[in-house]
């Protein structure tokens, strides 16, 4: 990621991580109810009240972490604005946001779905690997598109002094 004129990149990436986490939690956990944070852990089945309580608590902690990412991104954005360091192009910021969302998907997909196995995209299916791979592919696509969008905007800005 290029940082011309001291334009901050961390806020855009953190907005993407936080908002990507919100999309995951709201759409996949709550609306579609495909999985919860620890729904693939034998001790916390979604079919029991105790398991659902544990999963709801874990989902809440996950949402708190994504909220903190958005809060930190907001503070860093405000600080950059006060220091007149924000890039003038929406493409610069949206590219970073998409790349951050993709990074969230890649890390969450690799760590939670594959390495720890605490849940999968579709825990309600017998063979969830194809959904997990699709989630990872979507994350990689978001990183690629976001990076390209960011770089195209950054290339038009004056070089840092």
PDB file of N, CA and C in Angstrom, residues 87-150:
ATOM      1  N   UNK A  87      -6.182  11.595   2.365  1.00  0.00           N
ATOM      2  CA  UNK A  87      -6.094  11.621   0.903  1.00  0.00           C
ATOM      3  C   UNK A  87      -7.387  12.215   0.338  1.00  0.00           C
ATOM      4  N   UNK A  88      -7.307  12.942  -0.755  1.00  0.00           N
ATOM      5  CA  UNK A  88      -8.498  13.591  -1.293  1.00  0.00           C
ATOM      6  C   UNK A  88      -9.445  12.663  -2.058  1.00  0.00           C
ATOM      7  N   UNK A  89      -9.062  11.458  -2.357  1.00  0.00           N
ATOM      8  CA  UNK A  89      -9.855  10.597  -3.227  1.00  0.00           C
ATOM      9  C   UNK A  89     -10.635   9.554  -2.433  1.00  0.00           C
ATOM     10  N   UNK A  90     -11.919   9.376  -2.788  1.00  0.00           N
ATOM     11  CA  UNK A  90     -12.715   8.325  -2.168  1.00  0.00           C
ATOM     12  C   UNK A  90     -12.182   6.955  -2.562  1.00  0.00           C
ATOM     13  N   UNK A  91     -11.599   6.827  -3.755  1.00  0.00           N
ATOM     14  CA  UNK A  91     -11.050   5.552  -4.217  1.00  0.00           C
ATOM     15  C   UNK A  91      -9.901   5.088  -3.322  1.00  0.00           C
ATOM     16  N   UNK A  92      -9.119   6.036  -2.847  1.00  0.00           N
ATOM     17  CA  UNK A  92      -8.018   5.742  -1.924  1.00  0.00           C
ATOM     18  C   UNK A  92      -8.576   5.047  -0.679  1.00  0.00           C
ATOM     19  N   UNK A  93      -9.618   5.644  -0.093  1.00  0.00           N
ATOM     20  CA  UNK A  93     -10.186   5.113   1.148  1.00  0.00           C
ATOM     21  C   UNK A  93     -11.028   3.858   0.932  1.00  0.00           C
ATOM     22  N   UNK A  94     -11.868   3.834  -0.103  1.00  0.00           N
ATOM     23  CA  UNK A  94     -12.703   2.659  -0.367  1.00  0.00           C
ATOM     24  C   UNK A  94     -11.826   1.456  -0.727  1.00  0.00           C
ATOM     25  N   UNK A  95     -10.744   1.696  -1.441  1.00  0.00           N
ATOM     26  CA  UNK A  95      -9.812   0.611  -1.737  1.00  0.00           C
ATOM     27  C   UNK A  95      -9.240  -0.002  -0.476  1.00  0.00           C
ATOM     28  N   UNK A  96      -8.851   0.861   0.468  1.00  0.00           N
ATOM     29  CA  UNK A  96      -8.338   0.366   1.747  1.00  0.00           C
ATOM     30  C   UNK A  96      -9.423  -0.377   2.519  1.00  0.00           C
ATOM     31  N   UNK A  97     -10.646   0.145   2.501  1.00  0.00           N
ATOM     32  CA  UNK A  97     -11.742  -0.499   3.201  1.00  0.00           C
ATOM     33  C   UNK A  97     -11.993  -1.898   2.629  1.00  0.00           C
ATOM     34  N   UNK A  98     -12.034  -2.022   1.314  1.00  0.00           N
ATOM     35  CA  UNK A  98     -12.241  -3.338   0.699  1.00  0.00           C
ATOM     36  C   UNK A  98     -11.082  -4.287   1.014  1.00  0.00           C
ATOM     37  N   UNK A  99      -9.855  -3.769   0.971  1.00  0.00           N
ATOM     38  CA  UNK A  99      -8.697  -4.603   1.303  1.00  0.00           C
ATOM     39  C   UNK A  99      -8.758  -5.057   2.765  1.00  0.00           C
ATOM     40  N   UNK A 100      -9.177  -4.165   3.663  1.00  0.00           N
ATOM     41  CA  UNK A 100      -9.316  -4.535   5.078  1.00  0.00           C
ATOM     42  C   UNK A 100     -10.377  -5.597   5.285  1.00  0.00           C
ATOM     43  N   UNK A 101     -11.505  -5.468   4.578  1.00  0.00           N
ATOM     44  CA  UNK A 101     -12.561  -6.477   4.658  1.00  0.00           C
ATOM     45  C   UNK A 101     -12.031  -7.820   4.171  1.00  0.00           C
ATOM     46  N   UNK A 102     -11.303  -7.787   3.067  1.00  0.00           N
ATOM     47  CA  UNK A 102     -10.717  -9.017   2.546  1.00  0.00           C
ATOM     48  C   UNK A 102      -9.711  -9.629   3.507  1.00  0.00           C
ATOM     49  N   UNK A 103      -8.894  -8.788   4.145  1.00  0.00           N
ATOM     50  CA  UNK A 103      -7.948  -9.296   5.146  1.00  0.00           C
ATOM     51  C   UNK A 103      -8.693  -9.960   6.303  1.00  0.00           C
ATOM     52  N   UNK A 104      -9.791  -9.323   6.730  1.00  0.00           N
ATOM     53  CA  UNK A 104     -10.608  -9.935   7.779  1.00  0.00           C
ATOM     54  C   UNK A 104     -11.050 -11.335   7.336  1.00  0.00           C
ATOM     55  N   UNK A 105     -11.613 -11.437   6.137  1.00  0.00           N
ATOM     56  CA  UNK A 105     -12.100 -12.730   5.648  1.00  0.00           C
ATOM     57  C   UNK A 105     -10.983 -13.763   5.584  1.00  0.00           C
ATOM     58  N   UNK A 106      -9.816 -13.356   5.095  1.00  0.00           N
ATOM     59  CA  UNK A 106      -8.707 -14.303   4.971  1.00  0.00           C
ATOM     60  C   UNK A 106      -8.233 -14.794   6.334  1.00  0.00           C
ATOM     61  N   UNK A 107      -8.025 -13.866   7.263  1.00  0.00           N
ATOM     62  CA  UNK A 107      -7.537 -14.260   8.596  1.00  0.00           C
ATOM     63  C   UNK A 107      -8.599 -15.078   9.323  1.00  0.00           C
ATOM     64  N   UNK A 108      -9.840 -14.588   9.324  1.00  0.00           N
ATOM     65  CA  UNK A 108     -10.913 -15.309  10.013  1.00  0.00           C
ATOM     66  C   UNK A 108     -11.145 -16.671   9.378  1.00  0.00           C
ATOM     67  N   UNK A 109     -11.116 -16.720   8.058  1.00  0.00           N
ATOM     68  CA  UNK A 109     -11.329 -17.978   7.364  1.00  0.00           C
ATOM     69  C   UNK A 109     -10.225 -18.987   7.611  1.00  0.00           C
ATOM     70  N   UNK A 110      -8.995 -18.522   7.621  1.00  0.00           N
ATOM     71  CA  UNK A 110      -7.878 -19.441   7.868  1.00  0.00           C
ATOM     72  C   UNK A 110      -7.805 -19.861   9.332  1.00  0.00           C
ATOM     73  N   UNK A 111      -7.920 -18.893  10.239  1.00  0.00           N
ATOM     74  CA  UNK A 111      -7.752 -19.200  11.670  1.00  0.00           C
ATOM     75  C   UNK A 111      -8.972 -19.936  12.227  1.00  0.00           C
ATOM     76  N   UNK A 112     -10.163 -19.310  12.148  1.00  0.00           N
ATOM     77  CA  UNK A 112     -11.342 -19.903  12.782  1.00  0.00           C
ATOM     78  C   UNK A 112     -11.895 -21.113  12.033  1.00  0.00           C
ATOM     79  N   UNK A 113     -11.905 -21.043  10.691  1.00  0.00           N
ATOM     80  CA  UNK A 113     -12.503 -22.136   9.921  1.00  0.00           C
ATOM     81  C   UNK A 113     -11.542 -23.306   9.760  1.00  0.00           C
ATOM     82  N   UNK A 114     -10.278 -23.026   9.445  1.00  0.00           N
ATOM     83  CA  UNK A 114      -9.365 -24.112   9.087  1.00  0.00           C
ATOM     84  C   UNK A 114      -8.453 -24.543  10.234  1.00  0.00           C
ATOM     85  N   UNK A 115      -7.759 -23.595  10.868  1.00  0.00           N
ATOM     86  CA  UNK A 115      -6.771 -23.977  11.891  1.00  0.00           C
ATOM     87  C   UNK A 115      -7.447 -24.392  13.195  1.00  0.00           C
ATOM     88  N   UNK A 116      -8.301 -23.521  13.755  1.00  0.00           N
ATOM     89  CA  UNK A 116      -8.965 -23.835  15.025  1.00  0.00           C
ATOM     90  C   UNK A 116     -10.211 -24.692  14.837  1.00  0.00           C
ATOM     91  N   UNK A 117     -10.872 -24.540  13.705  1.00  0.00           N
ATOM     92  CA  UNK A 117     -12.081 -25.304  13.431  1.00  0.00           C
ATOM     93  C   UNK A 117     -13.233 -25.019  14.381  1.00  0.00           C
ATOM     94  N   UNK A 118     -13.321 -23.776  14.918  1.00  0.00           N
ATOM     95  CA  UNK A 118     -14.388 -23.451  15.871  1.00  0.00           C
ATOM     96  C   UNK A 118     -15.729 -23.240  15.184  1.00  0.00           C
ATOM     97  N   UNK A 119     -15.703 -22.922  13.901  1.00  0.00           N
ATOM     98  CA  UNK A 119     -16.921 -22.842  13.100  1.00  0.00           C
ATOM     99  C   UNK A 119     -16.540 -22.830  11.630  1.00  0.00           C
ATOM    100  N   UNK A 120     -17.531 -23.027  10.802  1.00  0.00           N
ATOM    101  CA  UNK A 120     -17.372 -22.959   9.352  1.00  0.00           C
ATOM    102  C   UNK A 120     -18.431 -22.001   8.829  1.00  0.00           C
ATOM    103  N   UNK A 121     -18.302 -21.593   7.578  1.00  0.00           N
ATOM    104  CA  UNK A 121     -19.294 -20.684   7.014  1.00  0.00           C
ATOM    105  C   UNK A 121     -20.687 -21.302   7.138  1.00  0.00           C
ATOM    106  N   UNK A 122     -20.800 -22.574   6.820  1.00  0.00           N
ATOM    107  CA  UNK A 122     -22.080 -23.287   6.931  1.00  0.00           C
ATOM    108  C   UNK A 122     -21.903 -24.460   7.893  1.00  0.00           C
ATOM    109  N   UNK A 123     -22.134 -24.225   9.177  1.00  0.00           N
ATOM    110  CA  UNK A 123     -22.102 -25.318  10.145  1.00  0.00           C
ATOM    111  C   UNK A 123     -23.361 -26.163  10.083  1.00  0.00           C
ATOM    112  N   UNK A 124     -24.355 -25.700   9.344  1.00  0.00           N
ATOM    113  CA  UNK A 124     -25.597 -26.444   9.234  1.00  0.00           C
ATOM    114  C   UNK A 124     -25.555 -27.499   8.124  1.00  0.00           C
ATOM    115  N   UNK A 125     -24.398 -27.649   7.479  1.00  0.00           N
ATOM    116  CA  UNK A 125     -24.229 -28.637   6.410  1.00  0.00           C
ATOM    117  C   UNK A 125     -23.234 -29.698   6.852  1.00  0.00           C
ATOM    118  N   UNK A 126     -23.307 -30.845   6.222  1.00  0.00           N
ATOM    119  CA  UNK A 126     -22.403 -31.933   6.570  1.00  0.00           C
ATOM    120  C   UNK A 126     -20.989 -31.758   6.038  1.00  0.00           C
ATOM    121  N   UNK A 127     -20.816 -31.071   4.915  1.00  0.00           N
ATOM    122  CA  UNK A 127     -19.501 -30.911   4.292  1.00  0.00           C
ATOM    123  C   UNK A 127     -19.286 -29.432   3.958  1.00  0.00           C
ATOM    124  N   UNK A 128     -18.823 -28.639   4.923  1.00  0.00           N
ATOM    125  CA  UNK A 128     -18.760 -27.187   4.734  1.00  0.00           C
ATOM    126  C   UNK A 128     -17.524 -26.661   4.011  1.00  0.00           C
ATOM    127  N   UNK A 129     -16.617 -27.527   3.565  1.00  0.00           N
ATOM    128  CA  UNK A 129     -15.346 -27.059   3.016  1.00  0.00           C
ATOM    129  C   UNK A 129     -15.530 -26.151   1.803  1.00  0.00           C
ATOM    130  N   UNK A 130     -16.457 -26.466   0.910  1.00  0.00           N
ATOM    131  CA  UNK A 130     -16.628 -25.628  -0.282  1.00  0.00           C
ATOM    132  C   UNK A 130     -17.064 -24.219   0.098  1.00  0.00           C
ATOM    133  N   UNK A 131     -17.904 -24.072   1.113  1.00  0.00           N
ATOM    134  CA  UNK A 131     -18.314 -22.738   1.570  1.00  0.00           C
ATOM    135  C   UNK A 131     -17.122 -21.995   2.180  1.00  0.00           C
ATOM    136  N   UNK A 132     -16.289 -22.714   2.951  1.00  0.00           N
ATOM    137  CA  UNK A 132     -15.090 -22.103   3.544  1.00  0.00           C
ATOM    138  C   UNK A 132     -14.134 -21.626   2.455  1.00  0.00           C
ATOM    139  N   UNK A 133     -13.944 -22.438   1.423  1.00  0.00           N
ATOM    140  CA  UNK A 133     -13.053 -22.047   0.327  1.00  0.00           C
ATOM    141  C   UNK A 133     -13.625 -20.863  -0.448  1.00  0.00           C
ATOM    142  N   UNK A 134     -14.925 -20.821  -0.619  1.00  0.00           N
ATOM    143  CA  UNK A 134     -15.564 -19.671  -1.265  1.00  0.00           C
ATOM    144  C   UNK A 134     -15.384 -18.399  -0.456  1.00  0.00           C
ATOM    145  N   UNK A 135     -15.477 -18.514   0.863  1.00  0.00           N
ATOM    146  CA  UNK A 135     -15.265 -17.379   1.768  1.00  0.00           C
ATOM    147  C   UNK A 135     -13.833 -16.854   1.621  1.00  0.00           C
ATOM    148  N   UNK A 136     -12.863 -17.776   1.563  1.00  0.00           N
ATOM    149  CA  UNK A 136     -11.465 -17.382   1.378  1.00  0.00           C
ATOM    150  C   UNK A 136     -11.241 -16.751   0.003  1.00  0.00           C
ATOM    151  N   UNK A 137     -11.850 -17.311  -1.023  1.00  0.00           N
ATOM    152  CA  UNK A 137     -11.715 -16.749  -2.368  1.00  0.00           C
ATOM    153  C   UNK A 137     -12.317 -15.347  -2.437  1.00  0.00           C
ATOM    154  N   UNK A 138     -13.476 -15.152  -1.792  1.00  0.00           N
ATOM    155  CA  UNK A 138     -14.091 -13.825  -1.749  1.00  0.00           C
ATOM    156  C   UNK A 138     -13.176 -12.846  -1.025  1.00  0.00           C
ATOM    157  N   UNK A 139     -12.544 -13.284   0.068  1.00  0.00           N
ATOM    158  CA  UNK A 139     -11.597 -12.435   0.784  1.00  0.00           C
ATOM    159  C   UNK A 139     -10.409 -12.045  -0.080  1.00  0.00           C
ATOM    160  N   UNK A 140      -9.866 -13.010  -0.814  1.00  0.00           N
ATOM    161  CA  UNK A 140      -8.737 -12.718  -1.703  1.00  0.00           C
ATOM    162  C   UNK A 140      -9.156 -11.754  -2.809  1.00  0.00           C
ATOM    163  N   UNK A 141     -10.365 -11.922  -3.337  1.00  0.00           N
ATOM    164  CA  UNK A 141     -10.881 -11.011  -4.361  1.00  0.00           C
ATOM    165  C   UNK A 141     -11.026  -9.592  -3.803  1.00  0.00           C
ATOM    166  N   UNK A 142     -11.547  -9.471  -2.581  1.00  0.00           N
ATOM    167  CA  UNK A 142     -11.677  -8.148  -1.958  1.00  0.00           C
ATOM    168  C   UNK A 142     -10.311  -7.488  -1.776  1.00  0.00           C
ATOM    169  N   UNK A 143      -9.317  -8.250  -1.345  1.00  0.00           N
ATOM    170  CA  UNK A 143      -7.963  -7.697  -1.186  1.00  0.00           C
ATOM    171  C   UNK A 143      -7.430  -7.231  -2.532  1.00  0.00           C
ATOM    172  N   UNK A 144      -7.594  -8.050  -3.564  1.00  0.00           N
ATOM    173  CA  UNK A 144      -7.075  -7.698  -4.894  1.00  0.00           C
ATOM    174  C   UNK A 144      -7.762  -6.455  -5.453  1.00  0.00           C
ATOM    175  N   UNK A 145      -9.090  -6.416  -5.400  1.00  0.00           N
ATOM    176  CA  UNK A 145      -9.831  -5.261  -5.922  1.00  0.00           C
ATOM    177  C   UNK A 145      -9.533  -4.015  -5.093  1.00  0.00           C
ATOM    178  N   UNK A 146      -9.536  -4.173  -3.769  1.00  0.00           N
ATOM    179  CA  UNK A 146      -9.253  -3.037  -2.897  1.00  0.00           C
ATOM    180  C   UNK A 146      -7.855  -2.476  -3.094  1.00  0.00           C
ATOM    181  N   UNK A 147      -6.886  -3.358  -3.206  1.00  0.00           N
ATOM    182  CA  UNK A 147      -5.507  -2.923  -3.424  1.00  0.00           C
ATOM    183  C   UNK A 147      -5.373  -2.209  -4.766  1.00  0.00           C
ATOM    184  N   UNK A 148      -5.994  -2.753  -5.803  1.00  0.00           N
ATOM    185  CA  UNK A 148      -5.931  -2.105  -7.120  1.00  0.00           C
ATOM    186  C   UNK A 148      -6.593  -0.737  -7.094  1.00  0.00           C
ATOM    187  N   UNK A 149      -7.737  -0.622  -6.457  1.00  0.00           N
ATOM    188  CA  UNK A 149      -8.446   0.651  -6.360  1.00  0.00           C
ATOM    189  C   UNK A 149      -7.621   1.665  -5.576  1.00  0.00           C
ATOM    190  N   UNK A 150      -7.071   1.224  -4.460  1.00  0.00           N
ATOM    191  CA  UNK A 150      -6.229   2.101  -3.631  1.00  0.00           C
ATOM    192  C   UNK A 150      -4.998   2.570  -4.406  1.00  0.00           C
TER     193      UNK A 150
END
